[in-house]
Short mmCIF file of C-alpha atoms and ligand atoms in Angstrom, two decimals:
data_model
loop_
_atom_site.label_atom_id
_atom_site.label_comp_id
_atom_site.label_asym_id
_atom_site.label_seq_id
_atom_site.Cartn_x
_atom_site.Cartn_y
_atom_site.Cartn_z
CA UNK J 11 -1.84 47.93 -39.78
CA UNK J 12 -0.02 46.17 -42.35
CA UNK J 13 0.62 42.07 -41.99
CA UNK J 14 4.25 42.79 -42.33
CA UNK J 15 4.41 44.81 -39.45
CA UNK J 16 2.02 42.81 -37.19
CA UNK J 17 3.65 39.31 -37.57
CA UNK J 18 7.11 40.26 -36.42
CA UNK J 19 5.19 42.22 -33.58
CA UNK J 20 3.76 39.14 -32.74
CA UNK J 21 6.71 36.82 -32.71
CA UNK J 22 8.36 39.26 -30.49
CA UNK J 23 6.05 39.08 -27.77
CA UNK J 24 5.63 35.20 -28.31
CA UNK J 25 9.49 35.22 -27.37
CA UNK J 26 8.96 37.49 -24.63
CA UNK J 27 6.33 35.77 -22.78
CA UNK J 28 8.25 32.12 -23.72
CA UNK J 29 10.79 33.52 -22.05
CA UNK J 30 9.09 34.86 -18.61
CA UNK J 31 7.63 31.81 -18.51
CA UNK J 32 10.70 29.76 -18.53
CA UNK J 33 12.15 32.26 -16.05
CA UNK J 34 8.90 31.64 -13.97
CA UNK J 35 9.19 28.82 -13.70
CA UNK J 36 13.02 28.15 -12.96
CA UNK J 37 12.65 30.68 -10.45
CA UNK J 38 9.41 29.20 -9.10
CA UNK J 39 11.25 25.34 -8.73
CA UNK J 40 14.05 26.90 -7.07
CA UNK J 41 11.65 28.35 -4.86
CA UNK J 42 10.56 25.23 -4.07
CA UNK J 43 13.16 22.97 -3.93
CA UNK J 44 14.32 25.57 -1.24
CA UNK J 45 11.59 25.58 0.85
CA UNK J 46 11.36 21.54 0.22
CA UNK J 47 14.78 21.96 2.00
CA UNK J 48 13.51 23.91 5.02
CA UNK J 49 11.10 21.34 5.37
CA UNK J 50 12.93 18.56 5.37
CA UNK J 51 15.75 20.27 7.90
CA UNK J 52 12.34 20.65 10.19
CA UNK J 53 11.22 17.05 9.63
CA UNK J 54 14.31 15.28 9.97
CA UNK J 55 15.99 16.14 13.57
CA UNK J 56 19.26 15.60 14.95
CA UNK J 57 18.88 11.82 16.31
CA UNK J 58 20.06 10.27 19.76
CA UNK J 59 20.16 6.92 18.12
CA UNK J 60 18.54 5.62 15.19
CA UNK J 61 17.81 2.04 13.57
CA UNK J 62 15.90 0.65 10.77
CA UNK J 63 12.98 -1.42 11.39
CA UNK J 64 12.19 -4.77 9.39
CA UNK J 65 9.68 -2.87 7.04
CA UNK J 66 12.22 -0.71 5.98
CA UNK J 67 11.67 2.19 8.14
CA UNK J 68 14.69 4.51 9.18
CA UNK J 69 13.38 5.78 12.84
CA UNK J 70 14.92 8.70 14.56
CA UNK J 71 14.89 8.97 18.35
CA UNK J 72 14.28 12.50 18.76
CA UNK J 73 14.13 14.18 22.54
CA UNK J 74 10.83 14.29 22.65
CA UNK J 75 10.90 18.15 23.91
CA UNK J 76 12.53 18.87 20.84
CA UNK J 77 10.26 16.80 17.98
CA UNK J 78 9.20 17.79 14.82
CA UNK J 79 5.72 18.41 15.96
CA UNK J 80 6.70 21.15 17.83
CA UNK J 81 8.08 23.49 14.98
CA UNK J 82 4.45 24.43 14.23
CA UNK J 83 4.19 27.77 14.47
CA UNK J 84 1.06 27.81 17.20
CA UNK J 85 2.97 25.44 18.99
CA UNK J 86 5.85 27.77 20.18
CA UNK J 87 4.92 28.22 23.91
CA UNK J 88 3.44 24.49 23.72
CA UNK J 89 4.89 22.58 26.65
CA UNK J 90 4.68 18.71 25.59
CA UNK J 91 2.15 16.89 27.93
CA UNK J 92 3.20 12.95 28.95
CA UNK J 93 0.16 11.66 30.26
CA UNK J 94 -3.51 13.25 29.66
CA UNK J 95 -5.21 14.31 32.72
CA UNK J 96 -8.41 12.73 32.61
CA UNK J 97 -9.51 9.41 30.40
CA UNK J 98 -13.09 8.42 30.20
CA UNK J 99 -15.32 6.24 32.38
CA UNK J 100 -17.61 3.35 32.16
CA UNK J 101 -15.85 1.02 29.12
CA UNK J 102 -17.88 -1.89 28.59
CA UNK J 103 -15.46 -5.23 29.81
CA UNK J 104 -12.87 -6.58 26.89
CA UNK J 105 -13.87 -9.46 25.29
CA UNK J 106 -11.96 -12.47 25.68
CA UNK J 107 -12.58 -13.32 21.87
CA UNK J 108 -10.88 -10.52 20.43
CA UNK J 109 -7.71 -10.66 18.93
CA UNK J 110 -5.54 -7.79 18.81
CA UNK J 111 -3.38 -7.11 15.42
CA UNK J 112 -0.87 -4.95 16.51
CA UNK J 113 1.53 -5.09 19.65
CA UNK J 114 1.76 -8.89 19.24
CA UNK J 115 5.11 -8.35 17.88
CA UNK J 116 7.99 -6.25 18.97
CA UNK J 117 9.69 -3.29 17.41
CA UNK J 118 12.87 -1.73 18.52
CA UNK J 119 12.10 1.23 21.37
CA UNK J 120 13.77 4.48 21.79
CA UNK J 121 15.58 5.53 24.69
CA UNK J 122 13.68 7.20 27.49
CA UNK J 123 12.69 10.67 26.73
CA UNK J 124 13.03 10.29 23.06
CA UNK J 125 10.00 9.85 20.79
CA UNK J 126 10.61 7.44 17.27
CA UNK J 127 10.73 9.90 14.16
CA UNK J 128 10.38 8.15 10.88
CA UNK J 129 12.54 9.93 8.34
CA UNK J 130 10.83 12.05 5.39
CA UNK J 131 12.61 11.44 2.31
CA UNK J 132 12.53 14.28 -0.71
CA UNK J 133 10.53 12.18 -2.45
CA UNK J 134 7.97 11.81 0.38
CA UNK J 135 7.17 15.37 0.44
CA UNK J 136 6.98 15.58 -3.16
CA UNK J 137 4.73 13.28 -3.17
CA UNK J 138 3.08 14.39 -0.24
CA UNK J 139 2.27 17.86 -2.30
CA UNK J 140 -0.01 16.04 -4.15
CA UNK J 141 -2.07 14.00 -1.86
CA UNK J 142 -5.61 14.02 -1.93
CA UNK J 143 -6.45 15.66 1.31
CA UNK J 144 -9.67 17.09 0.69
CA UNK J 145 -11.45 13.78 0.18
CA UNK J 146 -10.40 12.76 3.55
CA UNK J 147 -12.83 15.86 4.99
CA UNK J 148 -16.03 14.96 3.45
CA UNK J 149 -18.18 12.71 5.12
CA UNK J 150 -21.82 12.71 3.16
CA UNK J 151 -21.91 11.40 -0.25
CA UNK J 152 -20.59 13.25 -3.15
CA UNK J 153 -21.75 14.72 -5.78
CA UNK J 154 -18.42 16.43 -6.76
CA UNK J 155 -14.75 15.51 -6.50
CA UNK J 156 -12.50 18.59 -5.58
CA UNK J 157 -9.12 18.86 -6.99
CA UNK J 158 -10.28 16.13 -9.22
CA UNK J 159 -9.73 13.02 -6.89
CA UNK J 160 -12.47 10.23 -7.28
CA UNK J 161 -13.22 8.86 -3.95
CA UNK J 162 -16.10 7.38 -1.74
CA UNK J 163 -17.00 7.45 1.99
CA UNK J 164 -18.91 4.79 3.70
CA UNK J 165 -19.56 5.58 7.32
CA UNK J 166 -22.23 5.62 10.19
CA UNK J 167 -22.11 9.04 12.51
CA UNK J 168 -23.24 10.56 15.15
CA UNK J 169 -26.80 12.75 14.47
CA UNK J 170 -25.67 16.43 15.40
CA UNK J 171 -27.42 16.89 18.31
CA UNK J 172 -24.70 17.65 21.16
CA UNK J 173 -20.99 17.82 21.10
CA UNK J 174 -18.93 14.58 21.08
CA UNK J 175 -15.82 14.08 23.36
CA UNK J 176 -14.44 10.98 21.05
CA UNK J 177 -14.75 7.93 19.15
CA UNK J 178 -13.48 4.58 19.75
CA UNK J 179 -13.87 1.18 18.17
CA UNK J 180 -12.49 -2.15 17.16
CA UNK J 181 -11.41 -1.73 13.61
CA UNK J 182 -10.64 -5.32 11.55
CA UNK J 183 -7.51 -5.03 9.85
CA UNK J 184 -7.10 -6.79 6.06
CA UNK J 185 -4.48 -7.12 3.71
CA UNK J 186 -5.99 -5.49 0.36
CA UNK J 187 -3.77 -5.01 -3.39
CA UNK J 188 -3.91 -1.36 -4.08
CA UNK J 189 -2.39 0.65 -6.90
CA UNK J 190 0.41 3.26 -6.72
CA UNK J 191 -1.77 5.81 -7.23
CA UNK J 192 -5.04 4.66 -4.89
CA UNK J 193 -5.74 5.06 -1.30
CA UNK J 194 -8.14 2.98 1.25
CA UNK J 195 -8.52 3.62 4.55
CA UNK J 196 -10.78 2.06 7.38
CA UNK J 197 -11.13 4.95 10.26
CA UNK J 198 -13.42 7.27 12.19
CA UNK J 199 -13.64 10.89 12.08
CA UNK J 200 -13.76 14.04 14.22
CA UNK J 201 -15.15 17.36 12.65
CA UNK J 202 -16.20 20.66 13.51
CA UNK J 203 -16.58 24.67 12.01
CA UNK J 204 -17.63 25.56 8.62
CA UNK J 205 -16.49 24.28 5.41
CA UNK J 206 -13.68 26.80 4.61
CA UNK J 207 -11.98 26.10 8.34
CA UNK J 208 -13.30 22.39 8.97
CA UNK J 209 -11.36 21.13 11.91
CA UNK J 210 -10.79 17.38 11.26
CA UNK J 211 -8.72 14.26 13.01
CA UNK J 212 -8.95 10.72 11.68
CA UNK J 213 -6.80 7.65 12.59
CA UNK J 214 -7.19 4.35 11.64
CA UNK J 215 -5.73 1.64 9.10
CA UNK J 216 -4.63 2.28 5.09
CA UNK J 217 -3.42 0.54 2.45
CA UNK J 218 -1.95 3.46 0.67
CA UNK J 219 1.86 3.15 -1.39
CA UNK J 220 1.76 7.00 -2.21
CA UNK J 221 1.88 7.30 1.60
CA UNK J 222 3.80 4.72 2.83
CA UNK J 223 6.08 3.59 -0.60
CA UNK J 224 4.73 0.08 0.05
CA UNK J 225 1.99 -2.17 -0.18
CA UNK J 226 1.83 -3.06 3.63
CA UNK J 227 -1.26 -2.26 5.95
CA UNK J 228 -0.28 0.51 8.37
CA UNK J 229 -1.92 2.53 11.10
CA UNK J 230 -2.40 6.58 9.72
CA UNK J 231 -3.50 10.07 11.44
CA UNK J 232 -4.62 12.68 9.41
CA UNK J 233 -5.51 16.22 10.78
CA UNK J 234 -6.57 19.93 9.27
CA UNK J 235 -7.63 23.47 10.44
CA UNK J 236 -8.90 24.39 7.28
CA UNK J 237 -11.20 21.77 5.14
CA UNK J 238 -7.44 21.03 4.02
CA UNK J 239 -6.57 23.75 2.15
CA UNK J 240 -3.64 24.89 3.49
CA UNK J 241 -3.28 22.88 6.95
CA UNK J 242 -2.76 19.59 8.38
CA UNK J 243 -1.15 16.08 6.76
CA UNK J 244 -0.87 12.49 6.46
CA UNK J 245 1.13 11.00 9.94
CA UNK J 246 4.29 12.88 10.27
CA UNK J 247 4.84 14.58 7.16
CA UNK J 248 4.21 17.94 8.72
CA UNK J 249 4.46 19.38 12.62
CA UNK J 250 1.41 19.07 14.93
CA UNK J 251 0.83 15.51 15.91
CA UNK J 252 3.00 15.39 19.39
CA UNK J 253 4.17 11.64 19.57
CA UNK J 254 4.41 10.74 23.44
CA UNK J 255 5.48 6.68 22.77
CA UNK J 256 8.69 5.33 22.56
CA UNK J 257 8.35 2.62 20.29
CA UNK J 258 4.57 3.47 18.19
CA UNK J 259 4.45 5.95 15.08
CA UNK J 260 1.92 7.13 13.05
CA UNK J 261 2.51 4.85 10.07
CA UNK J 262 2.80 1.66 12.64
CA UNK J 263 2.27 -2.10 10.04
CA UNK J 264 -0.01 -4.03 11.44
CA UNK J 265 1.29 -6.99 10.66
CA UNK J 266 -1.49 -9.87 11.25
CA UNK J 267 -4.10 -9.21 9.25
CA UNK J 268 -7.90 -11.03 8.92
CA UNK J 269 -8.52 -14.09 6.66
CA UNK J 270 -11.44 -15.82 6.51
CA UNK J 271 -10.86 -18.14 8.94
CA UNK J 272 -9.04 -15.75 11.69
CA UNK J 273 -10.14 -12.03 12.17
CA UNK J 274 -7.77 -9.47 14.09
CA UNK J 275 -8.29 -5.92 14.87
CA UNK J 276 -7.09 -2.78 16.10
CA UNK J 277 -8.75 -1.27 18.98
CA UNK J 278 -8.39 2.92 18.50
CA UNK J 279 -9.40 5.17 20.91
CA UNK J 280 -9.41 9.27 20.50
CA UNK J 281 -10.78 11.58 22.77
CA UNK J 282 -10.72 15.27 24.15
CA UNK J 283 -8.62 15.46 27.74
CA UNK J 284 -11.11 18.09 28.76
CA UNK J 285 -8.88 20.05 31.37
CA UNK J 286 -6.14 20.67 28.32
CA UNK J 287 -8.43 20.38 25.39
CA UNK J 288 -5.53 17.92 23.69
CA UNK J 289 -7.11 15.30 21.27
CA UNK J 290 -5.38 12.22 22.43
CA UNK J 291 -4.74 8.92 20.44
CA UNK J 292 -4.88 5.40 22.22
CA UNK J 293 -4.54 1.98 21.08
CA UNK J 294 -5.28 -1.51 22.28
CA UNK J 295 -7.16 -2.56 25.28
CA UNK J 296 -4.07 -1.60 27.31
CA UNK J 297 -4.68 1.53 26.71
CA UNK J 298 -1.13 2.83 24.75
CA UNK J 299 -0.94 6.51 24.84
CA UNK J 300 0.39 7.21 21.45
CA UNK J 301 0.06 10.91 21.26
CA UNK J 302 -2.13 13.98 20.73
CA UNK J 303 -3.30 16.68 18.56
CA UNK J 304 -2.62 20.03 20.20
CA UNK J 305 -5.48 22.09 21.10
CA UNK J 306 -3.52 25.27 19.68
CA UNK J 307 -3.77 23.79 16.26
CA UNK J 308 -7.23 23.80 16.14
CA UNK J 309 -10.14 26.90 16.22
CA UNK J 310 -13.36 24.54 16.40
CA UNK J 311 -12.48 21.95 18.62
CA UNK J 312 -12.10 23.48 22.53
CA UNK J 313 -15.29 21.96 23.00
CA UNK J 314 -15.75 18.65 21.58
CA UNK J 315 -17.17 18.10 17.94
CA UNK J 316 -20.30 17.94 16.70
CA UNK J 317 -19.27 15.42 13.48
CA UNK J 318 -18.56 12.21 14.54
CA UNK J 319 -18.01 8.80 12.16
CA UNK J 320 -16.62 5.57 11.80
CA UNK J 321 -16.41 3.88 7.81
CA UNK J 322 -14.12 3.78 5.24
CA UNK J 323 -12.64 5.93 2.29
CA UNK J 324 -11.29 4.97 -1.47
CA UNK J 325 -9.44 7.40 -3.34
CA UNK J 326 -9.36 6.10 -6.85
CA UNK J 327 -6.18 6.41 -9.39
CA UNK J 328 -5.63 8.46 -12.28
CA UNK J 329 -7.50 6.02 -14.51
CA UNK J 330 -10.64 5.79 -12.40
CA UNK J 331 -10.53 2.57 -10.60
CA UNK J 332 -11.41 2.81 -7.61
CA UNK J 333 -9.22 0.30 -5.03
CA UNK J 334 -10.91 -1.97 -2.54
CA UNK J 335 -12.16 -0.79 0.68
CA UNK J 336 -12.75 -2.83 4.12
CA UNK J 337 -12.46 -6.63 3.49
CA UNK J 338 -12.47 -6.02 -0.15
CA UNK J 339 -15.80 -7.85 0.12
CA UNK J 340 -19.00 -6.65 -0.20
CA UNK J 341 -20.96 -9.64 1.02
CA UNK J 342 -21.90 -8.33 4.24
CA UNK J 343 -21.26 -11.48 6.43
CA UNK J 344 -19.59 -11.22 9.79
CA UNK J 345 -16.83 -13.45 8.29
CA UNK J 346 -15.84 -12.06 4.65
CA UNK J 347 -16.92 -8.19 5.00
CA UNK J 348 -14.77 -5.57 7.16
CA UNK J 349 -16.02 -4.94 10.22
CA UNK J 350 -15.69 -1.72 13.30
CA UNK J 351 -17.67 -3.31 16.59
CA UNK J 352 -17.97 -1.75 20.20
CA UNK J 353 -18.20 1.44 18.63
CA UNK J 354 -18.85 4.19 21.33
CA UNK J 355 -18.44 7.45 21.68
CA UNK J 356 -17.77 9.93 24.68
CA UNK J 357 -20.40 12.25 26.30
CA UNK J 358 -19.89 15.51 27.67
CA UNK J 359 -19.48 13.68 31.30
CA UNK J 360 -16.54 11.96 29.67
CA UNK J 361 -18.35 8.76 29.83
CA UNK J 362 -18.39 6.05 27.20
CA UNK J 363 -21.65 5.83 25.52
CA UNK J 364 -23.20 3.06 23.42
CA UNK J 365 -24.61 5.08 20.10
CA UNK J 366 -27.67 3.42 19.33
CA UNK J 367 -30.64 4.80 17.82
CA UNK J 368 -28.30 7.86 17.51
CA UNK J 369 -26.34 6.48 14.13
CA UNK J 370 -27.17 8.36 11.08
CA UNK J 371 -25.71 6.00 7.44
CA UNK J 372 -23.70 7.80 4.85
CA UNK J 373 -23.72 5.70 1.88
CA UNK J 374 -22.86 7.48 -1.49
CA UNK J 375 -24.33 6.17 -4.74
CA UNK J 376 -21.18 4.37 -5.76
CA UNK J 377 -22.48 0.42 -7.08
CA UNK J 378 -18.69 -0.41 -5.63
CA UNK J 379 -19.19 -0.48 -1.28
CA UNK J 380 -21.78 -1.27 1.00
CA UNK J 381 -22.68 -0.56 4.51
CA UNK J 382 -24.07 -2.70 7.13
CA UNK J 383 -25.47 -0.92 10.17
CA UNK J 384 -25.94 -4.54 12.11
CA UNK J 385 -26.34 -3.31 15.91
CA UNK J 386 -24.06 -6.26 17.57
CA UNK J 387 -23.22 -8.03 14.45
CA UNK J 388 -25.30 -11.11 16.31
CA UNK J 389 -23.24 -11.03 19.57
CA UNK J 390 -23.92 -9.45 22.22
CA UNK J 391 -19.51 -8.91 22.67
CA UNK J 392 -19.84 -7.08 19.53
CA UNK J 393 -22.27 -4.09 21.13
CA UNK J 394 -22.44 -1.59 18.40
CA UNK J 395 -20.96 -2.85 15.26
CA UNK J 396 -21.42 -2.15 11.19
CA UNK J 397 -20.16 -3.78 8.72
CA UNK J 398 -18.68 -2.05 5.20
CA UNK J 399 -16.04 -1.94 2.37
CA UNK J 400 -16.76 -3.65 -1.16
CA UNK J 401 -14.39 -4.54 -4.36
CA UNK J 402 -14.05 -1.13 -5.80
CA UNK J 403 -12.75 -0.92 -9.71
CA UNK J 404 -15.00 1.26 -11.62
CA UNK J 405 -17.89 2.62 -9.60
CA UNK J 406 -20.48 3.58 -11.93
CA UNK J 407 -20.66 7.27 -11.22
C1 LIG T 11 4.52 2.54 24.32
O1 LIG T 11 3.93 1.46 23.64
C2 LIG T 11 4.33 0.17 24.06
C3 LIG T 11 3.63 -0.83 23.16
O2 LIG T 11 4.25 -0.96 21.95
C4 LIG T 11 4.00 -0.04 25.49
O3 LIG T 11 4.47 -1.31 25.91
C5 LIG T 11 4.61 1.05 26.33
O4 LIG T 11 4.18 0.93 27.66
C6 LIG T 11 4.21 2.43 25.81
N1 LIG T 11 4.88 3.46 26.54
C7 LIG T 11 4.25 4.51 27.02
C8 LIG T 11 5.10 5.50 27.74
O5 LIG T 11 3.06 4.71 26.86
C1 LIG T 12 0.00 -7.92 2.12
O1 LIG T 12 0.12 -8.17 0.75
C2 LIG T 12 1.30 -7.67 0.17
C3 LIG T 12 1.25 -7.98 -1.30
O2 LIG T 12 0.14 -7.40 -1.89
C4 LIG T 12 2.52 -8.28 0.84
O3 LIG T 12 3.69 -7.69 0.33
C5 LIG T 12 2.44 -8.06 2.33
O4 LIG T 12 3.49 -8.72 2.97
C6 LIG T 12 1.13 -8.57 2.88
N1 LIG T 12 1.04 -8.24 4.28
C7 LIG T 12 0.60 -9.11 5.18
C8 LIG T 12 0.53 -8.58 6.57
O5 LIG T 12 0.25 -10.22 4.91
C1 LIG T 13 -20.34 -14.73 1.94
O1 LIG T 13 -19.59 -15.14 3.05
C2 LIG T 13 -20.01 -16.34 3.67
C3 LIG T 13 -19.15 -16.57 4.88
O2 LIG T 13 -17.80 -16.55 4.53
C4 LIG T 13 -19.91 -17.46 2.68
O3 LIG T 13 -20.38 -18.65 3.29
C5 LIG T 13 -20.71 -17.13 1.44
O4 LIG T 13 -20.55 -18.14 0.47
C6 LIG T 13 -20.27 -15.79 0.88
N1 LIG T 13 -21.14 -15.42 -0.22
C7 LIG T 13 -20.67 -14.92 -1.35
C8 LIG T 13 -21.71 -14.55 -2.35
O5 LIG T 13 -19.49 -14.77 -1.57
#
C-alpha cells in the first residue's frame, strides 16, 4: 500500500484508541469513586455518640449488633459473640517486673452495647488500595518481592508438626522515625492452607503513617482468606474483625514506649475458642477481650493452624530504604534491642505451652536486622524470649 494511504490510516486509529482509553479510564474512576462510596457508607455507621480522642481520632459508637464488621458478606447469619466460651489453662504467674504500655492511661468509652468505630476517611481507603498486604503473609526469607514491595521478616515459629490453638507474648513497644511511605511492625502470626488461599491473622505494634496518617506507635490486626489477594485488611478498613470492647480499637497508641533506661510492653494474646472456632484477641495481663476474627471468614482455620510466629516486618519505601524494625537496634542486648518474652503457644488441650526446642529461626539475608533466639533472655521471668529488629536503610539485597 502506498505511504499516503497508510499514515492517515494510522493516525486514525491512534485517535481512536486515545480516545477509548480516555473513556476507559473516566469510566473506570467513576467506577471507583462509586464503589469508594459504598465503602465508605459501610465503614462509617450511623453513631450513638461520637468524640475525638487526643491523637486525633474521630470514634464512632456503633451498636455493636450493627458494626461494620458485620457487613461481610459470610457474616450475614453471624450472631456477635460477647464473651468466648472457653480461654486456655495453665499461664505461667505475671511477673511483678513487667510494665505494661498500654491501659495505663484512659481513653473515652462508649456507651454500653456500642463498640468504638474509628472513622475511614476517603483518603484512607485510597490509600489503603495500595498497601502492601502480601508482604505481611510471608514468613521465610525472600527471595522475591511481590507487587514490588521491599520488605523483611525476622521471626522464630513453631516447627509444623501439630496444629496450634494460639500465640501469646510480651511484645516491647518503641518509638521508631519511619517514612511516609515505610511500614514496621513487631507481631506474631497465624497461618494455614496453600499459598493461593493462605489464611492469616497478625496483631501486634506498627509504626506505619500510610496506615495510621501519623508517626505514633499503635496496636494493628491484619487478616486474609486468600494469601491477600483479594481478602482481608489493615484494622478496620474493611468488615470482619468483630470489636467486642467499649473503649479498645484496632489502631489503639500505645503511648509509653521503651528507652534505654525503662522498657514497657504489650502483652497480646490470640487464640481459637474451640467450641465456636472464633479467633479471639486479648490484651494485658487482665485479660481485655478486644474482639475476634469470625470463623466464617476463614476456610483453613476450624482447626487451629499449623504456621505459627512471633518477629518483626519492614516494608521499605519507594526509594529502597528500608525503616527500622524492633528497637531500631541491632545490638542484641536485653537493654537496647526489641524484645517478645513469655512467648507460648496453645496446644490442642487448650493449654499454654512453653515452645522450647520446638522454635524454628527465620532470618532473611538482609545485612539490616538480626534475631536473637535467647531462651529466657537471662531470667528465668522472661521464659521463652528472642530478641530482634536492627537499623534498616539500605539492606544490601
Ligand atoms: C474494655 O477494655 C477496658 C480497658 O481499656 C477494660 O477496663 C474493660 O473492662 C473492657 N471491657 C470489656 C467488656 O471487656
Ligand atoms: C514518637 O516520636 C514521634 C516523632 O517521631 C512523636 O511525634 C511521638 O509523640 C512519639 N511518641 C511517643 C510515645 O513518644
Ligand atoms: C549495646 O547495649 C549495651 C546496653 O545498653 C551497651 O552497654 C553497649 O554499649 C551497646 N553496644 C553498642 C555497640 O552499641
Amino acid at each position: 500500500m502506498d505511504l499516503k494511504i497508510i499514515l492517515p490510516i494510522i493516525a486514525i486509529q491512534f485517535v481512536i484508541s486515545w480516545k477509548t482509553c480516555i473513556m476507559a479510564d473516566l469510566s473506570l474512576s467513576r467506577e471507583a469513586d462509586l464503589q469508594l462510596e459504598r465503602q465508605l457508607k459501610t465503614l462509617n455507621k450511623p453513631a450513638i455518640k461520637t468524640f475525638k480522642t487526643q491523637e486525633g481520632d474521630t470514634i464512632d459508637c456503633v451498636d455493636i449488633n450493627k458494626q461494620p464488621a458485620l457487613d461481610h458478606p459470610l457474616l450475614k447469619n453471624h450472631k456477635v459473640q460477647t464473651r468466648p466460651v472457653t480461654f486456655p489453662t495453665g499461664s505461667p504467674k505475671k511477673s511483678s517486673k513487667s510494665k505494661t504500655s498500654y491501659i495505663r492511661h484512659e481513653r473515652e468509652s462508649c456507651p454500653d452495647g456500642t463498640v468504638p468505630i474509628r472513622r475511614t476517611s476517603k483518603e484512607d481507603l485510597i490509600k489503603a488500595r495500595s498497601m502492601p498486604k502480601e508482604s505481611m503473609t510471608q514468613i521465610g526469607p525472600q527471595t522475591s518481592f511481590p507487587a514490588g514491595h521491599r520488605f523483611h521478616t525476622v521471626n522464630v515459629g513453631m516447627k509444623k508438626d501439630v496444629p496450634y490453638f494460639g500465640v501469646d507474648g510480651r511484645l516491647e513497644v518503641w518509638n521508631l522515625t519511619v517514612a511516609k511511605d515505610q511500614y514496621s511492625f513487631t507481631n506474631m502470626w497465624i497461618q494455614n492452607g496453600p499459598p493461593d488461599q493462605l489464611n492469616v491473622i497478625l496483631a501486634g505494634w506498627t509504626v506505619s503513617p500510610a496506615i495510621n496518617g501519623d508517626q505514633l506507635t499503635r496496636l494493628f490486626t491484619f487478616w486474609t482468606a486468600d494469601g491477600a489477594r483479594t481478602t482481608g485488611c489493615y484494622n478496620q478498613l474493611c468488615p470482619g474483625f468483630v470489636l467486642t470492647n467499649c473503649s479498645i480499637t484496632p489502631n489503639y497508641p500505645l503511648r509509653l514506649t521503651s528507652t534505654y533506661e525503662e522498657q514497657y510492653d504489650v502483652k497480646i494474646l490470640i487464640y481459637q475458642d474451640q467450641p465456636t472456632g472464633n479467633w479471639w484477641l486479648v490484651l494485658s495481663d487482665d485479660n481485655v477481650f478486644v474482639g475476634y476474627w469470625p470463623k466464617e471468614l476463614f476456610n483453613h482455620l476450624s482447626g487451629g493452624a499449623e504456621t505459627v510466629a512471633w518477629g518483626g516486618i519492614a516494608i521499605a519505601g519507594k526509594n529502597g530504604n528500608s525503616p527500622p524494625m524492633g528497637s531500631g537496634l541491632l545490638n542484641l542486648s536485653f537493654r537496647s534491642t526489641c524484645y517478645i518474652r513469655n512467648i507460648q503457644y496453645v496446644d490442642t488441650q487448650n493449654k499454654f505451652r512453653n515452645p522450647d526446642g520446638a522454635l524454628e529461626q527465620h532470618l532473611d539475608r538482609s545485612t539490616c536486622y538480626g534475631l536473637k533466639d535467647w531462651k529466657n533472655c537471662g531470667r528465668k521471668e522472661m521464659y521463652y524470649c528472642i530478641l530482634f529488629g536492627g537499623e534498616g536503610g539500605r539492606c544490601g539485597d
